[in-house]
Amino acid sequence: MREISLHILDVATNSIEAGASLIEIQVEEDTGSDLLWFTVKDNGKGMDKEFVKEVTNPFFTSRKSRKVGLGLSLLQAVCERCEGKLIIKSRLGTGTTVEATFRHSHIDRPPLGNIADTILGLILANPAVDFCYVHVYNGRKFHIDTREIKKVLRGVPIDSPDVAIWLRDYLRNGLKDISGGVKE
Amino acid sequence: MKTIQELEEIRKKTLEKISIRKDRKGTRVVVGMATCGIAAGARPVLLAFLEEVNKRGLKDVIVSQTGCIGVCEYEPIVEVYRPGEEKVTYVKMTPEKVARVVAEHLVNGKVVTEYTIGSYGK
């Protein structure tokens, strides 16, 4: 995985597999305290204690098509390589929260990458799931919540062509605004 | 800057334009988005499908994501389901290949055989 935004897509995809109807994603970049932090919180089926303990073990997976599960193990390795850590909290029947931290300036930290496309892809490919995305860059905040958007749309599907283009531009422009157009 | 007001306009326009996608029984495009797919480049493939389908106004096509399809070495993998036809599995997809699959398969009903799993490596 070359971008942190791809890890976020991977974790959020787990939430979809867990049957979540609401996925809250938050990314915070603070160059002052030299921290990059993200969380993915869902209201999916959750995991029991034993499952949580095993979930970063690469030789443990819930899928049937392979005997390895690399998603969270890779993410944990990246966090630890960058003086951060991965924390997974889950309750059966309630949901799961995955929290990852990195030292922002660490030489091994992958770029955040194209987070706008991660969020756009999730929203458009899963129109029945709600997403709340908050991005804070040095105190400046961008947020998008599909529950608010669906309220405005009143029955018009969120994946209709013109809405999709609006979402794309809203995300791209909004994220550019808070970061001052700085690209990694 | 994009605003919520614009969204309200879009809503009105969309409502006037169509009897929006009431028929959801059309073609399904499913992109494999487990760790293996994402690492191999599934995100730009998914985005390319969404853009192409939108650009051409294909109202009966649904683009969605799924987990691991099981042959990770061929990722990014895309499955196309059309009513009354057998499932078609495209492998090692790229955004460039997407344009052709949309034009030839989704629009004209002709499978792009050279991108399918059956032709791979031949």
Tab-separated table of N, CA and C in Angstrom, chain A residues 1 3 5-6 9-10 13 16-17 63 65-66 70-71 74 114-115 117-118 120-122 124-127 149 152-157 159-164 166 168-170 172-174 177, chain B residues 1-4 6-8 10-15 17-18 20-21 24 33-36 38-39 42-44 46-47 50-51 53-55 57 62-73:
chain	number	residue	atom	x	y	z
A	1	MET	N	0.831	-1.200	0.000
A	1	MET	CA	0.000	0.000	0.000
A	1	MET	C	0.870	1.255	0.000
A	3	GLU	N	-0.245	4.434	-0.146
A	3	GLU	CA	-0.853	5.638	0.413
A	3	GLU	C	-1.637	5.278	1.675
A	5	SER	N	-4.318	6.751	2.405
A	5	SER	CA	-5.725	6.776	1.987
A	5	SER	C	-6.184	5.412	1.442
A	6	LEU	N	-5.242	4.585	0.971
A	6	LEU	CA	-5.616	3.233	0.540
A	6	LEU	C	-5.854	2.333	1.752
A	9	LEU	N	-9.291	3.144	2.877
A	9	LEU	CA	-10.261	2.450	2.019
A	9	LEU	C	-10.390	0.988	2.434
A	10	ASP	N	-9.258	0.374	2.747
A	10	ASP	CA	-9.232	-1.028	3.145
A	10	ASP	C	-9.987	-1.250	4.463
A	13	THR	N	-13.660	-0.759	4.006
A	13	THR	CA	-14.245	-1.905	3.301
A	13	THR	C	-14.562	-3.034	4.288
A	16	ILE	N	-17.856	-2.218	5.740
A	16	ILE	CA	-18.961	-2.550	4.847
A	16	ILE	C	-19.252	-4.052	4.918
A	17	GLU	N	-18.169	-4.846	4.922
A	17	GLU	CA	-18.324	-6.303	5.046
A	17	GLU	C	-19.011	-6.669	6.371
A	63	ARG	N	-12.025	-14.390	5.924
A	63	ARG	CA	-12.491	-14.743	4.589
A	63	ARG	C	-12.215	-16.208	4.277
A	65	SER	N	-11.650	-17.342	1.064
A	65	SER	CA	-10.961	-17.578	-0.194
A	65	SER	C	-9.439	-17.681	-0.028
A	66	ARG	N	-8.920	-17.334	1.142
A	66	ARG	CA	-7.470	-17.335	1.382
A	66	ARG	C	-7.216	-17.601	2.847
A	70	LEU	N	-4.103	-9.692	5.312
A	70	LEU	CA	-2.964	-8.781	5.445
A	70	LEU	C	-3.343	-7.357	5.782
A	71	GLY	N	-4.618	-6.997	5.629
A	71	GLY	CA	-4.993	-5.589	5.723
A	71	GLY	C	-4.520	-4.916	6.995
A	74	LEU	N	-0.655	-5.219	7.845
A	74	LEU	CA	0.188	-4.267	7.107
A	74	LEU	C	0.077	-2.872	7.707
A	114	ASN	N	-4.514	10.124	-2.276
A	114	ASN	CA	-5.758	10.668	-2.813
A	114	ASN	C	-6.959	10.287	-1.947
A	115	ILE	N	-7.090	10.973	-0.819
A	115	ILE	CA	-8.170	10.670	0.120
A	115	ILE	C	-9.527	11.045	-0.480
A	117	ASP	N	-10.554	10.575	-3.519
A	117	ASP	CA	-11.032	9.440	-4.308
A	117	ASP	C	-11.441	8.262	-3.431
A	118	THR	N	-10.758	8.086	-2.304
A	118	THR	CA	-11.166	7.036	-1.364
A	118	THR	C	-12.595	7.280	-0.889
A	120	LEU	N	-14.900	9.355	-2.197
A	120	LEU	CA	-15.845	9.366	-3.321
A	120	LEU	C	-16.218	7.941	-3.748
A	121	GLY	N	-15.216	7.089	-3.875
A	121	GLY	CA	-15.458	5.695	-4.267
A	121	GLY	C	-16.350	4.984	-3.263
A	122	LEU	N	-16.082	5.197	-1.965
A	122	LEU	CA	-16.895	4.561	-0.924
A	122	LEU	C	-18.344	5.022	-1.013
A	124	LEU	N	-20.033	6.406	-3.570
A	124	LEU	CA	-20.754	6.066	-4.803
A	124	LEU	C	-20.966	4.565	-4.977
A	125	ALA	N	-20.033	3.765	-4.477
A	125	ALA	CA	-20.178	2.316	-4.650
A	125	ALA	C	-21.051	1.693	-3.559
A	126	ASN	N	-21.384	2.483	-2.535
A	126	ASN	CA	-22.214	1.966	-1.432
A	126	ASN	C	-23.299	2.975	-1.077
A	127	PRO	N	-24.201	3.257	-2.023
A	127	PRO	CA	-25.168	4.341	-1.790
A	127	PRO	C	-26.090	4.100	-0.596
A	149	ILE	N	-26.556	15.253	3.021
A	149	ILE	CA	-26.722	15.364	1.570
A	149	ILE	C	-28.014	14.680	1.122
A	152	VAL	N	-31.016	16.815	1.656
A	152	VAL	CA	-31.214	17.819	0.604
A	152	VAL	C	-31.760	17.145	-0.656
A	153	LEU	N	-31.263	15.976	-0.973
A	153	LEU	CA	-31.639	15.313	-2.229
A	153	LEU	C	-33.073	14.752	-2.210
A	154	ARG	N	-33.585	14.524	-1.028
A	154	ARG	CA	-34.964	14.021	-0.866
A	154	ARG	C	-35.373	12.994	-1.934
A	155	GLY	N	-34.724	11.861	-1.913
A	155	GLY	CA	-35.153	10.773	-2.788
A	155	GLY	C	-34.364	10.644	-4.076
A	156	VAL	N	-33.687	11.705	-4.498
A	156	VAL	CA	-32.819	11.585	-5.673
A	156	VAL	C	-31.577	10.795	-5.233
A	157	PRO	N	-31.235	9.712	-5.944
A	157	PRO	CA	-30.124	8.870	-5.493
A	157	PRO	C	-28.795	9.632	-5.432
A	159	ASP	N	-25.991	8.504	-5.994
A	159	ASP	CA	-25.085	8.109	-7.080
A	159	ASP	C	-25.613	8.526	-8.459
A	160	SER	N	-26.571	9.460	-8.524
A	160	SER	CA	-26.975	9.999	-9.828
A	160	SER	C	-25.799	10.760	-10.435
A	161	PRO	N	-25.688	10.755	-11.768
A	161	PRO	CA	-24.505	11.341	-12.420
A	161	PRO	C	-24.163	12.758	-11.964
A	162	ASP	N	-25.138	13.674	-11.955
A	162	ASP	CA	-24.808	15.057	-11.617
A	162	ASP	C	-24.431	15.209	-10.147
A	163	VAL	N	-25.056	14.394	-9.305
A	163	VAL	CA	-24.707	14.437	-7.879
A	163	VAL	C	-23.282	13.908	-7.691
A	164	ALA	N	-22.945	12.865	-8.442
A	164	ALA	CA	-21.608	12.276	-8.344
A	164	ALA	C	-20.536	13.305	-8.698
A	166	TRP	N	-20.873	16.566	-8.540
A	166	TRP	CA	-20.864	17.565	-7.461
A	166	TRP	C	-20.031	17.054	-6.277
A	168	ARG	N	-17.665	14.846	-6.256
A	168	ARG	CA	-16.245	14.799	-6.619
A	168	ARG	C	-15.604	16.182	-6.442
A	169	ASP	N	-16.267	17.204	-6.984
A	169	ASP	CA	-15.687	18.551	-6.916
A	169	ASP	C	-15.732	19.111	-5.500
A	170	TYR	N	-16.800	18.785	-4.782
A	170	TYR	CA	-16.933	19.260	-3.397
A	170	TYR	C	-15.776	18.713	-2.554
A	172	ARG	N	-12.827	17.392	-3.675
A	172	ARG	CA	-11.505	17.829	-4.147
A	172	ARG	C	-11.231	19.275	-3.756
A	173	ASN	N	-12.226	20.162	-3.991
A	173	ASN	CA	-12.017	21.574	-3.662
A	173	ASN	C	-11.908	21.793	-2.166
A	174	GLY	N	-12.789	21.133	-1.412
A	174	GLY	CA	-12.812	21.301	0.039
A	174	GLY	C	-11.494	20.889	0.674
A	177	ASP	N	-8.777	23.345	-0.169
A	177	ASP	CA	-8.902	24.582	0.605
A	177	ASP	C	-8.263	24.479	1.977
B	1	MET	N	-16.020	27.305	-5.186
B	1	MET	CA	-16.372	26.368	-4.105
B	1	MET	C	-17.762	25.792	-4.348
B	2	LYS	N	-17.870	24.495	-4.193
B	2	LYS	CA	-19.163	23.826	-4.349
B	2	LYS	C	-20.011	24.058	-3.097
B	3	THR	N	-21.276	24.285	-3.290
B	3	THR	CA	-22.125	24.544	-2.133
B	3	THR	C	-23.343	23.635	-2.125
B	4	ILE	N	-23.990	23.598	-0.966
B	4	ILE	CA	-25.194	22.790	-0.799
B	4	ILE	C	-26.333	23.350	-1.669
B	6	GLU	N	-26.095	24.495	-4.623
B	6	GLU	CA	-25.947	23.873	-5.943
B	6	GLU	C	-26.593	22.493	-5.969
B	7	LEU	N	-26.452	21.809	-4.854
B	7	LEU	CA	-26.992	20.457	-4.752
B	7	LEU	C	-28.508	20.471	-4.898
B	8	GLU	N	-29.117	21.483	-4.310
B	8	GLU	CA	-30.567	21.649	-4.430
B	8	GLU	C	-30.963	21.814	-5.900
B	10	ILE	N	-29.248	20.762	-8.485
B	10	ILE	CA	-28.997	19.478	-9.152
B	10	ILE	C	-30.171	18.536	-8.923
B	11	ARG	N	-30.691	18.578	-7.708
B	11	ARG	CA	-31.819	17.719	-7.370
B	11	ARG	C	-33.002	18.014	-8.289
B	12	LYS	N	-33.301	19.320	-8.445
B	12	LYS	CA	-34.441	19.704	-9.289
B	12	LYS	C	-34.219	19.258	-10.719
B	13	LYS	N	-33.011	19.535	-11.217
B	13	LYS	CA	-32.679	19.181	-12.593
B	13	LYS	C	-32.829	17.672	-12.817
B	14	THR	N	-32.311	16.904	-11.851
B	14	THR	CA	-32.339	15.447	-11.982
B	14	THR	C	-33.767	14.928	-11.990
B	15	LEU	N	-34.595	15.518	-11.143
B	15	LEU	CA	-35.990	15.083	-11.068
B	15	LEU	C	-36.722	15.349	-12.373
B	17	LYS	N	-35.346	15.602	-15.322
B	17	LYS	CA	-34.738	14.892	-16.439
B	17	LYS	C	-35.237	13.460	-16.596
B	18	ILE	N	-35.399	12.779	-15.508
B	18	ILE	CA	-35.595	11.329	-15.643
B	18	ILE	C	-36.575	10.724	-14.655
B	20	ILE	N	-35.885	8.534	-12.528
B	20	ILE	CA	-34.584	8.057	-12.095
B	20	ILE	C	-34.525	6.578	-11.725
B	21	ARG	N	-33.694	5.907	-12.429
B	21	ARG	CA	-33.235	4.556	-12.116
B	21	ARG	C	-34.217	3.747	-11.294
B	24	ARG	N	-33.686	-1.087	-11.309
B	24	ARG	CA	-32.337	-1.376	-10.816
B	24	ARG	C	-31.968	-2.819	-11.150
B	33	MET	N	-12.523	-5.243	-3.958
B	33	MET	CA	-11.840	-4.203	-3.172
B	33	MET	C	-11.388	-4.722	-1.815
B	34	ALA	N	-10.871	-5.942	-1.765
B	34	ALA	CA	-10.220	-6.365	-0.523
B	34	ALA	C	-8.805	-5.799	-0.540
B	35	THR	N	-8.022	-6.133	0.483
B	35	THR	CA	-6.652	-5.616	0.563
B	35	THR	C	-5.888	-5.884	-0.737
B	36	CYS	N	-6.056	-7.104	-1.253
B	36	CYS	CA	-5.312	-7.477	-2.467
B	36	CYS	C	-5.710	-6.581	-3.643
B	38	ILE	N	-7.154	-3.533	-3.564
B	38	ILE	CA	-6.788	-2.140	-3.317
B	38	ILE	C	-5.292	-1.943	-3.577
B	39	ALA	N	-4.479	-2.874	-3.065
B	39	ALA	CA	-3.032	-2.746	-3.233
B	39	ALA	C	-2.646	-2.832	-4.708
B	42	ALA	N	-7.183	-1.111	-7.367
B	42	ALA	CA	-8.622	-1.172	-7.628
B	42	ALA	C	-9.313	0.189	-7.513
B	43	ARG	N	-8.761	1.090	-6.686
B	43	ARG	CA	-9.453	2.366	-6.491
B	43	ARG	C	-9.573	3.176	-7.779
B	44	PRO	N	-8.460	3.394	-8.521
B	44	PRO	CA	-8.635	4.126	-9.797
B	44	PRO	C	-9.526	3.389	-10.796
B	46	LEU	N	-12.225	1.520	-9.968
B	46	LEU	CA	-13.586	1.811	-9.516
B	46	LEU	C	-13.994	3.220	-9.935
B	47	LEU	N	-13.094	4.196	-9.697
B	47	LEU	CA	-13.405	5.582	-10.043
B	47	LEU	C	-13.603	5.738	-11.555
B	50	LEU	N	-17.040	4.532	-12.463
B	50	LEU	CA	-18.064	5.497	-12.056
B	50	LEU	C	-18.093	6.673	-13.019
B	51	GLU	N	-16.909	7.159	-13.425
B	51	GLU	CA	-16.842	8.314	-14.334
B	51	GLU	C	-17.388	7.971	-15.715
B	53	VAL	N	-19.413	5.523	-16.661
B	53	VAL	CA	-20.841	5.213	-16.645
B	53	VAL	C	-21.651	6.508	-16.537
B	54	ASN	N	-21.144	7.449	-15.722
B	54	ASN	CA	-21.807	8.743	-15.585
B	54	ASN	C	-21.754	9.539	-16.886
B	55	LYS	N	-20.567	9.560	-17.475
B	55	LYS	CA	-20.349	10.359	-18.684
B	55	LYS	C	-21.302	9.913	-19.789
B	57	GLY	N	-24.087	8.397	-19.289
B	57	GLY	CA	-25.472	8.394	-18.825
B	57	GLY	C	-26.123	7.016	-18.861
B	62	ILE	N	-25.167	-0.400	-12.453
B	62	ILE	CA	-24.790	-0.136	-11.063
B	62	ILE	C	-23.340	-0.553	-10.872
B	63	VAL	N	-22.543	0.343	-10.322
B	63	VAL	CA	-21.146	0.030	-10.026
B	63	VAL	C	-21.025	-0.135	-8.516
B	64	SER	N	-20.505	-1.301	-8.082
B	64	SER	CA	-20.356	-1.470	-6.641
B	64	SER	C	-19.065	-2.207	-6.321
B	65	GLN	N	-18.806	-2.387	-5.030
B	65	GLN	CA	-17.563	-3.030	-4.621
B	65	GLN	C	-17.848	-4.309	-3.847
B	66	THR	N	-16.872	-5.212	-3.849
B	66	THR	CA	-17.025	-6.429	-3.067
B	66	THR	C	-15.684	-6.771	-2.437
B	67	GLY	N	-15.652	-7.849	-1.687
B	67	GLY	CA	-14.409	-8.257	-1.018
B	67	GLY	C	-13.511	-9.032	-1.967
B	68	CYS	N	-12.769	-9.953	-1.403
B	68	CYS	CA	-11.791	-10.712	-2.184
B	68	CYS	C	-12.506	-11.717	-3.070
B	69	ILE	N	-12.134	-11.714	-4.345
B	69	ILE	CA	-12.782	-12.608	-5.289
B	69	ILE	C	-12.070	-13.971	-5.306
B	70	GLY	N	-10.841	-14.001	-4.792
B	70	GLY	CA	-10.179	-15.289	-4.575
B	70	GLY	C	-8.962	-15.570	-5.422
B	71	VAL	N	-8.765	-14.781	-6.482
B	71	VAL	CA	-7.561	-14.975	-7.289
B	71	VAL	C	-6.746	-13.672	-7.260
B	72	CYS	N	-6.136	-13.446	-6.101
B	72	CYS	CA	-5.497	-12.158	-5.814
B	72	CYS	C	-4.423	-11.791	-6.838
B	73	GLU	N	-3.773	-12.790	-7.421
B	73	GLU	CA	-2.685	-12.482	-8.358
B	73	GLU	C	-3.193	-11.836	-9.635
